[in-house]
CSV table of N, CA and C in Angstrom, one decimal:
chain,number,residue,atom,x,y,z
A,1,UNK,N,-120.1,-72.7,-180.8
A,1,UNK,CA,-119.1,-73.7,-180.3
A,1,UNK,C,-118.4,-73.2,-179.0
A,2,UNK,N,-118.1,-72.4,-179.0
A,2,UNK,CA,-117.2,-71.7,-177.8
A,2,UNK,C,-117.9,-71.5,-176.7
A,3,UNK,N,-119.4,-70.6,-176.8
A,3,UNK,CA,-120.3,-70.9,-175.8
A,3,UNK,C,-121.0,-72.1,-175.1
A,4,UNK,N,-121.0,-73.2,-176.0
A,4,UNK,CA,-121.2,-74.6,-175.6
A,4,UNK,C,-120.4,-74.7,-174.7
A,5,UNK,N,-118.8,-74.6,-175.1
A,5,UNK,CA,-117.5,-74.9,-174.1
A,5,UNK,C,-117.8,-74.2,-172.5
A,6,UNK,N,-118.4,-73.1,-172.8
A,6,UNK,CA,-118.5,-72.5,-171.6
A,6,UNK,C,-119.2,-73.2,-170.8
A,7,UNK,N,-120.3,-73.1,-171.4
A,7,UNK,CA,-122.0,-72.9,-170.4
A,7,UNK,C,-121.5,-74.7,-170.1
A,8,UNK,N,-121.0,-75.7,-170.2
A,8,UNK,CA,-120.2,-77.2,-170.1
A,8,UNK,C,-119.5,-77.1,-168.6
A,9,UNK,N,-118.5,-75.8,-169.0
A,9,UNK,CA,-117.5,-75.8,-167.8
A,9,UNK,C,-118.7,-75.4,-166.8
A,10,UNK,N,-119.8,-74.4,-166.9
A,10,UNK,CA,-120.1,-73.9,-165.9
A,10,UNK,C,-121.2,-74.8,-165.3
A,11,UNK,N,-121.4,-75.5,-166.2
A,11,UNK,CA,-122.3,-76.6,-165.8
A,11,UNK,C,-121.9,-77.7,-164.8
A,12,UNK,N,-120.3,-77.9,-165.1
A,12,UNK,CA,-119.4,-79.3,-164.4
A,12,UNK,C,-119.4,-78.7,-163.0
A,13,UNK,N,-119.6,-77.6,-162.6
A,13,UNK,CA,-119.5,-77.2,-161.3
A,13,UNK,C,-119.9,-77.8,-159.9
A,14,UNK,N,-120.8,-78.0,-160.4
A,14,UNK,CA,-122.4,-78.4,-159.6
A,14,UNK,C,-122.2,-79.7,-159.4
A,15,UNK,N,-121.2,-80.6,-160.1
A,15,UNK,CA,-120.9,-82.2,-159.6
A,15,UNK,C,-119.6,-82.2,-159.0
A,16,UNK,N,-119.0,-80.9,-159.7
A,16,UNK,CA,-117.2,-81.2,-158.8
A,16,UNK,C,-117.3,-80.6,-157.7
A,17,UNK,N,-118.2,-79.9,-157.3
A,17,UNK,CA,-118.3,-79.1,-156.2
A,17,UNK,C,-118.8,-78.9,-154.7
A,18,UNK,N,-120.4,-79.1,-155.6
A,18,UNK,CA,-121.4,-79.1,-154.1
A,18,UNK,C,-121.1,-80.0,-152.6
A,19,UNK,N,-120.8,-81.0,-153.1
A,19,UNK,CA,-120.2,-81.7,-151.8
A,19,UNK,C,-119.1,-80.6,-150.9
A,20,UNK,N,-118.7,-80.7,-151.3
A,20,UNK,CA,-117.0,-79.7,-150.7
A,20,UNK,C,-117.0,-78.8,-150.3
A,21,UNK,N,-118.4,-77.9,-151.0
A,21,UNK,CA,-118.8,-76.3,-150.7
A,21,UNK,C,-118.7,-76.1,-149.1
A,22,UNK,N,-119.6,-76.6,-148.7
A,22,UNK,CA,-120.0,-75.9,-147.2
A,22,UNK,C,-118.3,-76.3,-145.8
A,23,UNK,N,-117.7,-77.4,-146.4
A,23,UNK,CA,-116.7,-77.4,-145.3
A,23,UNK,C,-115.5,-76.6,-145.6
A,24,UNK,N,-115.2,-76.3,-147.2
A,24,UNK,CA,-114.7,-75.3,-147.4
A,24,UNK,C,-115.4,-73.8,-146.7
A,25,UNK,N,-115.9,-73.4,-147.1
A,25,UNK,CA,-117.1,-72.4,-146.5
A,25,UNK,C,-116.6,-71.7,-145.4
A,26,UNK,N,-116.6,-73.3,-144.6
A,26,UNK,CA,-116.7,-72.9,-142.8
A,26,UNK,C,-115.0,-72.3,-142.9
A,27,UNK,N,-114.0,-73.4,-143.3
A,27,UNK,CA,-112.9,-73.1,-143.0
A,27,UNK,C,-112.2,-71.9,-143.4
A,28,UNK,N,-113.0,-71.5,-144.3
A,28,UNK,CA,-112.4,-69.6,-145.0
A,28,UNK,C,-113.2,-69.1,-143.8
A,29,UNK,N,-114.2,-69.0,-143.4
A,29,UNK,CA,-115.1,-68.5,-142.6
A,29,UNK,C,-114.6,-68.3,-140.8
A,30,UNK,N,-113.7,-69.4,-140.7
A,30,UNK,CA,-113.1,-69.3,-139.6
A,30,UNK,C,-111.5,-69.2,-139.4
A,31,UNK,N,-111.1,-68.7,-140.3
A,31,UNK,CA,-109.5,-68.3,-140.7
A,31,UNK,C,-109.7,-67.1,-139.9
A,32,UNK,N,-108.0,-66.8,-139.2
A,32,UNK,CA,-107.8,-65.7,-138.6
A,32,UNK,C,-107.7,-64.0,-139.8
A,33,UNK,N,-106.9,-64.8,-140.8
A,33,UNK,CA,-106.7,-64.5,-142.2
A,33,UNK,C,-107.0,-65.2,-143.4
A,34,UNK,N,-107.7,-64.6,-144.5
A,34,UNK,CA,-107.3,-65.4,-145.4
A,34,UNK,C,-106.4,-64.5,-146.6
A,35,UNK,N,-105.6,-65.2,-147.1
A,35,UNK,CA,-105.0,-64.6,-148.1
A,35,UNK,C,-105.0,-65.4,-149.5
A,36,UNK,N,-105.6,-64.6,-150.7
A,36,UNK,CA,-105.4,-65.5,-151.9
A,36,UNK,C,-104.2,-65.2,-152.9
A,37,UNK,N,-104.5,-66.0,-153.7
A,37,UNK,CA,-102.7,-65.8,-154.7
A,37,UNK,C,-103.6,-66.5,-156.2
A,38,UNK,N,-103.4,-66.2,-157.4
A,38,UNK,CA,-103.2,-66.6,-158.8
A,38,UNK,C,-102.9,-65.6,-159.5
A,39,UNK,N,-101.9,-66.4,-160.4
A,39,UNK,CA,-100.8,-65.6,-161.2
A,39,UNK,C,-101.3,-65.5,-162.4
A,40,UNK,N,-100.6,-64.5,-163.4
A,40,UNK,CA,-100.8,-64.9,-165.0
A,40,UNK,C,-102.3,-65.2,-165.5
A,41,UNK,N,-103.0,-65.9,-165.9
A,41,UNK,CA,-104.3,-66.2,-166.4
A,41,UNK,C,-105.2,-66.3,-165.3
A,42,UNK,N,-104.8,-67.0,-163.7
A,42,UNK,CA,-105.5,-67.0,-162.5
A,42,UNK,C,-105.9,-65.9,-162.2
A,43,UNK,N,-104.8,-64.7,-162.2
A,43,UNK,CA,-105.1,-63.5,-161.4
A,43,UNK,C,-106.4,-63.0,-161.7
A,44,UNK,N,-107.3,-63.0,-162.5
A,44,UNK,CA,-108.8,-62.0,-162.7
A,44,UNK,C,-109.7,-62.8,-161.7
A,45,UNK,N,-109.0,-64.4,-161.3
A,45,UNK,CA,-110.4,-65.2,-160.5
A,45,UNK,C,-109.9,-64.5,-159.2
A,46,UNK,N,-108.6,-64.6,-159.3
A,46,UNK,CA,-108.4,-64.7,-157.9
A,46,UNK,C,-108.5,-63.3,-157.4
A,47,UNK,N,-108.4,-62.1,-158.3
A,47,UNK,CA,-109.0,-60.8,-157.7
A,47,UNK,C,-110.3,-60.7,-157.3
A,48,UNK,N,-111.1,-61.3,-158.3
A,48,UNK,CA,-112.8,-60.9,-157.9
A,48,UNK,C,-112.7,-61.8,-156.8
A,49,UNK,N,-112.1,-62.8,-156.5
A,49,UNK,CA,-112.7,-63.7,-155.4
A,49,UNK,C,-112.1,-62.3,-154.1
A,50,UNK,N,-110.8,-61.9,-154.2
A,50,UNK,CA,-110.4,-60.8,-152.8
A,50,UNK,C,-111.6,-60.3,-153.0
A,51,UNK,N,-111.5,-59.5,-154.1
A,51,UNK,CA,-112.4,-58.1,-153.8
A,51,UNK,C,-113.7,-58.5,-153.4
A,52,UNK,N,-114.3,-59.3,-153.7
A,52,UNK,CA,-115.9,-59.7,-153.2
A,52,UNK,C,-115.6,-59.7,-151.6
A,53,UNK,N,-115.0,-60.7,-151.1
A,53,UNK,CA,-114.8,-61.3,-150.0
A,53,UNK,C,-114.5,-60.2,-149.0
A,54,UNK,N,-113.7,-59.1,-149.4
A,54,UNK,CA,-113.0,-57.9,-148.7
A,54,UNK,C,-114.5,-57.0,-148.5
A,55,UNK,N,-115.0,-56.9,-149.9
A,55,UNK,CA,-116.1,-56.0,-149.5
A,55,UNK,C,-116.7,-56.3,-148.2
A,56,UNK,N,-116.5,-57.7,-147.2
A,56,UNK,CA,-117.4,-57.9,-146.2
A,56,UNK,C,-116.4,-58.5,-145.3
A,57,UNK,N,-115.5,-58.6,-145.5
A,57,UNK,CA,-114.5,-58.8,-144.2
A,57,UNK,C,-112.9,-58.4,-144.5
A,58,UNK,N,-112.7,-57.1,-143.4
A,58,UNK,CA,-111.3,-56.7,-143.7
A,58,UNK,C,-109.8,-57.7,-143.9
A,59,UNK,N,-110.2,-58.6,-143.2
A,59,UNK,CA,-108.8,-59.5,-143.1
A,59,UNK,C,-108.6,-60.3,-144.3
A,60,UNK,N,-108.7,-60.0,-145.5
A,60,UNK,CA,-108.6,-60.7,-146.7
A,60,UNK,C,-107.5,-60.1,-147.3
A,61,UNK,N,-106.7,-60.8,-147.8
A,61,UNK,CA,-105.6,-60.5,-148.3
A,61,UNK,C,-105.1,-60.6,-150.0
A,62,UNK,N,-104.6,-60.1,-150.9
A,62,UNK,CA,-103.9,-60.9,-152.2
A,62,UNK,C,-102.4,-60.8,-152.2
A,63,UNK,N,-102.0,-61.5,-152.7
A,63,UNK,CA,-100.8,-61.7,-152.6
A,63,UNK,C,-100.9,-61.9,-154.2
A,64,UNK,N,-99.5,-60.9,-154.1
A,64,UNK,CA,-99.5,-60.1,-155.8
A,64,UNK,C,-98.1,-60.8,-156.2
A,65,UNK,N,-96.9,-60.4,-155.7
A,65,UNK,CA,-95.8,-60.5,-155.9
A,65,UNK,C,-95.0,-59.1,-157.1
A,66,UNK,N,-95.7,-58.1,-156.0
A,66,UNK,CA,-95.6,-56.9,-157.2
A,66,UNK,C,-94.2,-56.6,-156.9
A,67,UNK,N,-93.4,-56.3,-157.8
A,67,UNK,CA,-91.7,-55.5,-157.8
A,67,UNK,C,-91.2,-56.9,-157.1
A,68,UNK,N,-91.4,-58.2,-156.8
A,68,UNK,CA,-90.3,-59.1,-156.8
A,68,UNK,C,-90.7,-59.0,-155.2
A,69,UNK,N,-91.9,-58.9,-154.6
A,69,UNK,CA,-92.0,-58.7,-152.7
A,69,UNK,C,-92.9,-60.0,-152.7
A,70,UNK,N,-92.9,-60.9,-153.7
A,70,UNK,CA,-93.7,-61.9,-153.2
A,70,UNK,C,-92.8,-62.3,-152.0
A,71,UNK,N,-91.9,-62.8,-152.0
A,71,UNK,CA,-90.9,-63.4,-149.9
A,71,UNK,C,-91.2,-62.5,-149.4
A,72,UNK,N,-91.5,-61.4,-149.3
A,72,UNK,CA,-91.7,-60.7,-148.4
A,72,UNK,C,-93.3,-60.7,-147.9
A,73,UNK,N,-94.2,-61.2,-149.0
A,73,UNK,CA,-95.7,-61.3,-148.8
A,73,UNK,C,-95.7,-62.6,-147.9
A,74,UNK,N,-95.2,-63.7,-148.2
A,74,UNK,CA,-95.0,-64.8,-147.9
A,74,UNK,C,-94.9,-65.0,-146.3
A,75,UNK,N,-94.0,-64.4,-145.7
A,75,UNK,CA,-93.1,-64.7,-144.1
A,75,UNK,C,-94.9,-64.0,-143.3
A,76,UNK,N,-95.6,-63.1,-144.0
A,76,UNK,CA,-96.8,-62.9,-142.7
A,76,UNK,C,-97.9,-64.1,-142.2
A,77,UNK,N,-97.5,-65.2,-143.5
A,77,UNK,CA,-98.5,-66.4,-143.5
A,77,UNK,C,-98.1,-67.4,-142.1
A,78,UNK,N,-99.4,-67.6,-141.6
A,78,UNK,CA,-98.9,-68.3,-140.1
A,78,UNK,C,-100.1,-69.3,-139.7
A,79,UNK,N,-100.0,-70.4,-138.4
A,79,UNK,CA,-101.0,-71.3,-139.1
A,79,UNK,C,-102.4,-71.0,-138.8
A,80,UNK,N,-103.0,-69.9,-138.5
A,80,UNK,CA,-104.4,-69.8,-138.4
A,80,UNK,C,-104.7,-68.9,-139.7
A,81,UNK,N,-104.1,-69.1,-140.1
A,81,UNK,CA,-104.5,-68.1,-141.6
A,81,UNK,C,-104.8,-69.2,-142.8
A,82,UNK,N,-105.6,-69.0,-143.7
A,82,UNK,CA,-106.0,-69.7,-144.7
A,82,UNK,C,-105.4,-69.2,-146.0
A,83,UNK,N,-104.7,-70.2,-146.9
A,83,UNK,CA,-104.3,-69.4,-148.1
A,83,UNK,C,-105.3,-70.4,-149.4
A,84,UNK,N,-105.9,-69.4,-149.8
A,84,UNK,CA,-106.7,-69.4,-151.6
A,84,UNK,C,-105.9,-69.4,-152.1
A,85,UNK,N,-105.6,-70.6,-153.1
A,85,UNK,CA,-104.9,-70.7,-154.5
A,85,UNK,C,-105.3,-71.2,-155.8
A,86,UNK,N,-105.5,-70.2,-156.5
A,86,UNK,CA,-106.3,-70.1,-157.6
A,86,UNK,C,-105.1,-70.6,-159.2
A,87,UNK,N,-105.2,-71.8,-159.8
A,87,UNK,CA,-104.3,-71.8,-161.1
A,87,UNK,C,-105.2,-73.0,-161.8
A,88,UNK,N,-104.4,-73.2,-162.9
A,88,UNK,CA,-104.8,-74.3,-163.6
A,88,UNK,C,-103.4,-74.5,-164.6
A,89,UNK,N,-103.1,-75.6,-165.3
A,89,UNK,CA,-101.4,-75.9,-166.2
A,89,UNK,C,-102.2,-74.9,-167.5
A,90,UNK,N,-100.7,-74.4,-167.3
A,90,UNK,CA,-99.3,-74.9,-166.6
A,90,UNK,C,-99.6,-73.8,-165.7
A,91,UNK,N,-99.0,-74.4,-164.4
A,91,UNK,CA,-99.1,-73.7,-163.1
A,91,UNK,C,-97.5,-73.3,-163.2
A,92,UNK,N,-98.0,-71.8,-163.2
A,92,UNK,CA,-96.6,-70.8,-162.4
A,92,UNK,C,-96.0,-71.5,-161.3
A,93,UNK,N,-94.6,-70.9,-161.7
A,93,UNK,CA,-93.7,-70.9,-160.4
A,93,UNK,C,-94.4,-70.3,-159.5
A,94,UNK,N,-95.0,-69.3,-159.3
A,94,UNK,CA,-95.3,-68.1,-158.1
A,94,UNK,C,-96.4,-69.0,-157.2
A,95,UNK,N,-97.6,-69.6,-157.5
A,95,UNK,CA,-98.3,-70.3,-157.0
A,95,UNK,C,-97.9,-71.5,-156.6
A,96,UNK,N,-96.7,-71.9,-157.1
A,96,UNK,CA,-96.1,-73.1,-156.3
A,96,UNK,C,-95.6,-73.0,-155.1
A,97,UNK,N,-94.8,-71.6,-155.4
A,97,UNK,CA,-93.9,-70.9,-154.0
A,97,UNK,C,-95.1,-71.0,-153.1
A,98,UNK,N,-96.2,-69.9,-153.3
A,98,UNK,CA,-96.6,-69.8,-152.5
A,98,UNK,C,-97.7,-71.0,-151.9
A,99,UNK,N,-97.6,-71.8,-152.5
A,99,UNK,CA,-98.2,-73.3,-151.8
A,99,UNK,C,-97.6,-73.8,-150.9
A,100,UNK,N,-95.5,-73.9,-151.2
A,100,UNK,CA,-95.0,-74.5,-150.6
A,100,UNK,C,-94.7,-73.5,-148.8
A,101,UNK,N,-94.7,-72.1,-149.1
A,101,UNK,CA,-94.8,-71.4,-148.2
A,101,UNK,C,-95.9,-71.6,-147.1
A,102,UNK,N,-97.1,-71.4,-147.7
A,102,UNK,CA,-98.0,-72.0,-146.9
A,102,UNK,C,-98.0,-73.4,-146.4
A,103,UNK,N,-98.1,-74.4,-146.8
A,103,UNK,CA,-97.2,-75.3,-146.1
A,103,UNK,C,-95.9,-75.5,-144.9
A,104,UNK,N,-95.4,-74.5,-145.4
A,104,UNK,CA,-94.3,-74.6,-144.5
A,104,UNK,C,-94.8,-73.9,-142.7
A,105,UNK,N,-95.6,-72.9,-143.5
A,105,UNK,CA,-96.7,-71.8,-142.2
A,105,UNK,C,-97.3,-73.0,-141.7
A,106,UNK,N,-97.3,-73.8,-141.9
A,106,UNK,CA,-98.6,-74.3,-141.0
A,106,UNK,C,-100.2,-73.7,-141.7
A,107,UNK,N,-100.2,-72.9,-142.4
A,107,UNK,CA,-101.6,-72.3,-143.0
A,107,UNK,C,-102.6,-73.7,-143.3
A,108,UNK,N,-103.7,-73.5,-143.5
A,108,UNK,CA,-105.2,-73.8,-144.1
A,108,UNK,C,-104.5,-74.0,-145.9
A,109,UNK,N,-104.7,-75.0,-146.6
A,109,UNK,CA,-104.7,-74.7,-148.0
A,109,UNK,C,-106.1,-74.8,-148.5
A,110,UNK,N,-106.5,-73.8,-149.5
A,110,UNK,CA,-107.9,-74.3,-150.3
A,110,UNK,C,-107.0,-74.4,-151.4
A,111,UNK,N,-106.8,-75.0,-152.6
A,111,UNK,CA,-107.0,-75.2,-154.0
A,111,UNK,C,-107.8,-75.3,-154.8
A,112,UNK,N,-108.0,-74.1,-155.4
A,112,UNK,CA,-109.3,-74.2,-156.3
A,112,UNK,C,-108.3,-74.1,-158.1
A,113,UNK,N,-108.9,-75.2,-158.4
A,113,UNK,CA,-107.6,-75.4,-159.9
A,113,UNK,C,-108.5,-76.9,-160.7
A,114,UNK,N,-107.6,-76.7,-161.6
A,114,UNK,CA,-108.6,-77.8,-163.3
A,114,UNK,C,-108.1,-79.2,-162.8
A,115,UNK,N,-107.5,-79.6,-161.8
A,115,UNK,CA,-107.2,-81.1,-161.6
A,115,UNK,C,-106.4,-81.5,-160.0
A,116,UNK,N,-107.6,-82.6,-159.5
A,116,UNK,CA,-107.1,-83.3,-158.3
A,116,UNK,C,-106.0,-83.2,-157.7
A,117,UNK,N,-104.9,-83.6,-159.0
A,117,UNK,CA,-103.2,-84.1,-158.8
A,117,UNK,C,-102.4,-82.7,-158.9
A,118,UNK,N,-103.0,-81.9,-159.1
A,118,UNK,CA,-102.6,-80.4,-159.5
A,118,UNK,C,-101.5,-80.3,-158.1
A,119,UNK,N,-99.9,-79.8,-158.8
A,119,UNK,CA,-99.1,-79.2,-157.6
A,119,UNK,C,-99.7,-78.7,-156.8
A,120,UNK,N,-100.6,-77.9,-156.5
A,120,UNK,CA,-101.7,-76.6,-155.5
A,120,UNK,C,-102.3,-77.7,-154.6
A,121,UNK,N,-102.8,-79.3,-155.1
A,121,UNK,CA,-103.6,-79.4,-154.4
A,121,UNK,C,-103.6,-80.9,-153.6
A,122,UNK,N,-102.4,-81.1,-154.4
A,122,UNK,CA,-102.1,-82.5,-153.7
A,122,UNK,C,-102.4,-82.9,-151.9
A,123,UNK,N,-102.0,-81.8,-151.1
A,123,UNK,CA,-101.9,-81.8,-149.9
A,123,UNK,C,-102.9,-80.3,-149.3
A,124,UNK,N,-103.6,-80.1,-149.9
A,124,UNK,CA,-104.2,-79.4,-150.0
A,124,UNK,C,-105.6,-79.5,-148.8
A,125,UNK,N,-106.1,-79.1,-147.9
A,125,UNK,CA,-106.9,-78.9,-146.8
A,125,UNK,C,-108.5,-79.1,-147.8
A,126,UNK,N,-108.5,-78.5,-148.5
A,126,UNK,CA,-109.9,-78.2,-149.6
A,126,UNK,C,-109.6,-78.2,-150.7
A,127,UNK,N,-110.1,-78.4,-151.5
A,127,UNK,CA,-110.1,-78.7,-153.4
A,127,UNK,C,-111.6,-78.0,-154.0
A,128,UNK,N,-111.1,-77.4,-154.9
A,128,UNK,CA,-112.4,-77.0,-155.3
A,128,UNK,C,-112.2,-77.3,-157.4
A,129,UNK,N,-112.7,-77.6,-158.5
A,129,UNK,CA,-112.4,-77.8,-159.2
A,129,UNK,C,-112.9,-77.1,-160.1
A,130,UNK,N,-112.6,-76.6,-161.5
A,130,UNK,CA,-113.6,-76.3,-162.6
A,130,UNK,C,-112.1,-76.7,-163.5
A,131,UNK,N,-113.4,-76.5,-164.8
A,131,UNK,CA,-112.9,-76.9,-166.1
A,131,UNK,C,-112.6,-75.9,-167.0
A,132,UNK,N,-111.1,-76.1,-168.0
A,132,UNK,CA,-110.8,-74.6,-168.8
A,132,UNK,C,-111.2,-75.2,-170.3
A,133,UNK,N,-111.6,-76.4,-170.6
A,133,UNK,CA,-111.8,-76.7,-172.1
A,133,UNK,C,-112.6,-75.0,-172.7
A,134,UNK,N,-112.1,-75.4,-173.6
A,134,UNK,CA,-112.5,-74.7,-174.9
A,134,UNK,C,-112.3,-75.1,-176.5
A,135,UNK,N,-112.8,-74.3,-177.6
A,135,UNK,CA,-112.4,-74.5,-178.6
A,135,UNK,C,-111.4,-73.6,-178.8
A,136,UNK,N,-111.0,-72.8,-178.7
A,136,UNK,CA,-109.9,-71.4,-179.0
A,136,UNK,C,-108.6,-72.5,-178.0
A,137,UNK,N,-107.4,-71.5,-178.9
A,137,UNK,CA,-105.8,-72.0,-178.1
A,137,UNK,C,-105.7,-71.8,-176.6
A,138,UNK,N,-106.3,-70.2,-176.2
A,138,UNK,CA,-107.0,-69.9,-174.5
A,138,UNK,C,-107.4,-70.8,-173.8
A,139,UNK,N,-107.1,-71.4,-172.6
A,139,UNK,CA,-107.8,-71.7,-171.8
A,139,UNK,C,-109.2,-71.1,-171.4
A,140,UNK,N,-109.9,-71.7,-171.4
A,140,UNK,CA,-111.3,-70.6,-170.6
A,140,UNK,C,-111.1,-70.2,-168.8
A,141,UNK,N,-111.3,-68.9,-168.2
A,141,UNK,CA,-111.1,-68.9,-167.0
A,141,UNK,C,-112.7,-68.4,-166.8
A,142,UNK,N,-113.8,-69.0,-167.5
A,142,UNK,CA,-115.4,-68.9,-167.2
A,142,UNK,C,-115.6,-69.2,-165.8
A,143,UNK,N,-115.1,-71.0,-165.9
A,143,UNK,CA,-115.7,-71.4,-164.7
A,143,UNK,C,-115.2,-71.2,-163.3
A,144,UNK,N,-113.8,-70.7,-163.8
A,144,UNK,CA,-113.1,-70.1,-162.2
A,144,UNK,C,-113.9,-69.0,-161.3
A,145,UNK,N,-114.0,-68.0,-162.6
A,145,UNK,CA,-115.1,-66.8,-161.9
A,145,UNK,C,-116.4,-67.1,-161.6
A,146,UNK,N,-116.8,-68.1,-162.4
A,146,UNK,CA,-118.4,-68.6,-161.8
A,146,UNK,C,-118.3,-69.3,-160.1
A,147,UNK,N,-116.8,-70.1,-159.9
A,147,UNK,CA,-116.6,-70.5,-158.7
A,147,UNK,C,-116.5,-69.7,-157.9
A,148,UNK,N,-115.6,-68.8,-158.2
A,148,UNK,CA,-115.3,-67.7,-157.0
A,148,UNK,C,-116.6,-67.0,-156.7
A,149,UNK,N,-117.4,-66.7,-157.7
A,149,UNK,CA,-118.6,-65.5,-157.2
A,149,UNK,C,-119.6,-66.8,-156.2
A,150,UNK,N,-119.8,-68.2,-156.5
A,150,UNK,CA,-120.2,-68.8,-156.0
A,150,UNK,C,-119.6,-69.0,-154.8
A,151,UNK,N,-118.5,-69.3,-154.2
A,151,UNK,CA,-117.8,-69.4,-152.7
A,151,UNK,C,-118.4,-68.0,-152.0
A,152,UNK,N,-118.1,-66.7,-152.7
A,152,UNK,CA,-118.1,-65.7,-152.1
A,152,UNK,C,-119.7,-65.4,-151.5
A,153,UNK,N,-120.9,-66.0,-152.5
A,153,UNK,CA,-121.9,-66.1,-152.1
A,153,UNK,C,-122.1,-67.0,-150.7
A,154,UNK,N,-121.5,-68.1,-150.5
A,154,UNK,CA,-121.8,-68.6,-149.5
A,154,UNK,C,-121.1,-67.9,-148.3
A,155,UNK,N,-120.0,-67.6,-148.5
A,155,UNK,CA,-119.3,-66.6,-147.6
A,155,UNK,C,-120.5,-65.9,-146.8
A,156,UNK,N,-120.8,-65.2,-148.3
A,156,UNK,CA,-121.8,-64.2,-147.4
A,156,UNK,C,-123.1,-64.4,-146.6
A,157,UNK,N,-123.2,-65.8,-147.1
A,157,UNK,CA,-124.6,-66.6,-146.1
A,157,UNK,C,-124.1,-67.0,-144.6
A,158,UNK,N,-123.0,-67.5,-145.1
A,158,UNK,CA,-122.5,-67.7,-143.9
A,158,UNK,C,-122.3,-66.8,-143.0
A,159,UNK,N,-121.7,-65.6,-143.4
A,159,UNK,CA,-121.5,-64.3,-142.3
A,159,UNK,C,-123.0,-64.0,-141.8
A,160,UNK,N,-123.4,-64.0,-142.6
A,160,UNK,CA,-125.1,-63.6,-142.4
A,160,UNK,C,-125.5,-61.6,-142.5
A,161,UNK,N,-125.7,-61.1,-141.4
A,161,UNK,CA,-126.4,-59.2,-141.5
A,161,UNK,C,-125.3,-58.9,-141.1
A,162,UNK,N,-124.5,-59.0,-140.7
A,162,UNK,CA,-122.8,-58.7,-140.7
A,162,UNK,C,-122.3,-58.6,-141.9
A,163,UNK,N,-122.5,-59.3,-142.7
A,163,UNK,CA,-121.7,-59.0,-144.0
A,163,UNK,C,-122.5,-58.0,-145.0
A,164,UNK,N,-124.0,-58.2,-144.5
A,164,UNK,CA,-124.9,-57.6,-145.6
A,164,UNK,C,-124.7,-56.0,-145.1
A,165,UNK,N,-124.3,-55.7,-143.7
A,165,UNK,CA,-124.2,-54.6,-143.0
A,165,UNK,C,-122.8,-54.0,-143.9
A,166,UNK,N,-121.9,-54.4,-144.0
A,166,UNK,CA,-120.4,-54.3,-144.2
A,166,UNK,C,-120.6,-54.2,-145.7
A,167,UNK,N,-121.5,-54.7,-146.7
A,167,UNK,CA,-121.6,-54.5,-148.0
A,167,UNK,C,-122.1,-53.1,-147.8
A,168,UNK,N,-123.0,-53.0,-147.6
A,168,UNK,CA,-123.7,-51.7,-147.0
A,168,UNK,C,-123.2,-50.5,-146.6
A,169,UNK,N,-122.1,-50.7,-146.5
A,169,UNK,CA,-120.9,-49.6,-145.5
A,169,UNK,C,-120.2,-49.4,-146.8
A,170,UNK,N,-119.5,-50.4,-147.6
A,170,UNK,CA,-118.3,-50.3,-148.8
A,170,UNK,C,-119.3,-49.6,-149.6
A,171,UNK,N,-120.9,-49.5,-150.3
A,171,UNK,CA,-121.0,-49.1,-151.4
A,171,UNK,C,-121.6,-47.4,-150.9
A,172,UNK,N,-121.9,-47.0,-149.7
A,172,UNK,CA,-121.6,-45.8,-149.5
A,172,UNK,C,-120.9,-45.2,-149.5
A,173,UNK,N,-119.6,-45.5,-149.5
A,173,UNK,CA,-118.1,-45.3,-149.5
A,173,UNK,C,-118.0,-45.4,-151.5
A,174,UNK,N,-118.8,-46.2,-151.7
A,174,UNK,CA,-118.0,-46.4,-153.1
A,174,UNK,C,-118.9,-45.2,-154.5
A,175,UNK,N,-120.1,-44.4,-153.7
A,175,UNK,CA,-120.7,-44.0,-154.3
A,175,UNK,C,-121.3,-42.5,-153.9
């Protein structure tokens, strides 16, 4: 029953998505910066999506809000920079802040989250959607990570032998 729930969300992808993929794509692709943010349940999407992305281009950022420096992560956001925001309800205060921050930057918004009308995405540049059903009290965060490794894949199509070069470089360093 629970894997039904999954293999569902990861299935809905492929109709909430594919349209959206490639102009999203470009626009991470052409950010001066990009910086992501999800708090609380978000944070595991929203790290593998940094870390993937970083492995092949240094200007990727997370925004943590560690020791209470989230304002202080905040003020470097400016408007050629793109901000990733990764949640689904109940959406944190921290992901709100930093929606409304970005906004106020002038930044790029992507919202990748479980609903249209979602605070993150109302005014939001890009939308990207998945689904948390499950049978357990948990939200499922399956289809987030299946999103993020999927963006990051196109990322890397997009960069093209640059990025395959730059993976190339981090796992000699990582091994």
């Amino acid at each position: 029953k629970m894997l039904d729930a999954q293999m569902l969300n990861i299935q809905a992808l492929e109709n909430q998505n594919t349209e959206k993929l490639p102009a999203i794509t470009d626009i991470l692709h052409k950010a001066k910066r990009v910086y992501v943010a999800g708090f609380r349940a978000s944070y595991p999407p929203a790290f593998g999506f940094h870390y993937l992305y970083r492995l092949f281009r240094s200007s990727v950022y997370m925004l943590r809000s560690d020791a209470g420096t989230l304002e202080m992560e905040l003020r470097s956001l400016g408007p050629s920079d793109v901000v990733l925001l990764i949640g689904f309800a109940p959406y944190s205060q921290e992901i709100v802040r930093v929606y409304e921050a970005a906004k106020a930057a002038g930044s790029q918004i992507i919202a990748m989250c479980d609903s249209p009308v979602a605070p993150i995405a109302l005014e939001a540049n890009g939308l990207l959607l998945f689904n948390t059903e499950t049978s357990s009290f948990f939200p499922s965060i399956t289809a987030a990570s299946a999103l993020v490794e999927l963006l990051a894949e196109q990322l890397l199509a997009r960069t093209g032998m640059r990025a395959v070069n730059d993976i190339a470089k981090a796992e000699q360093q990582l091994h």
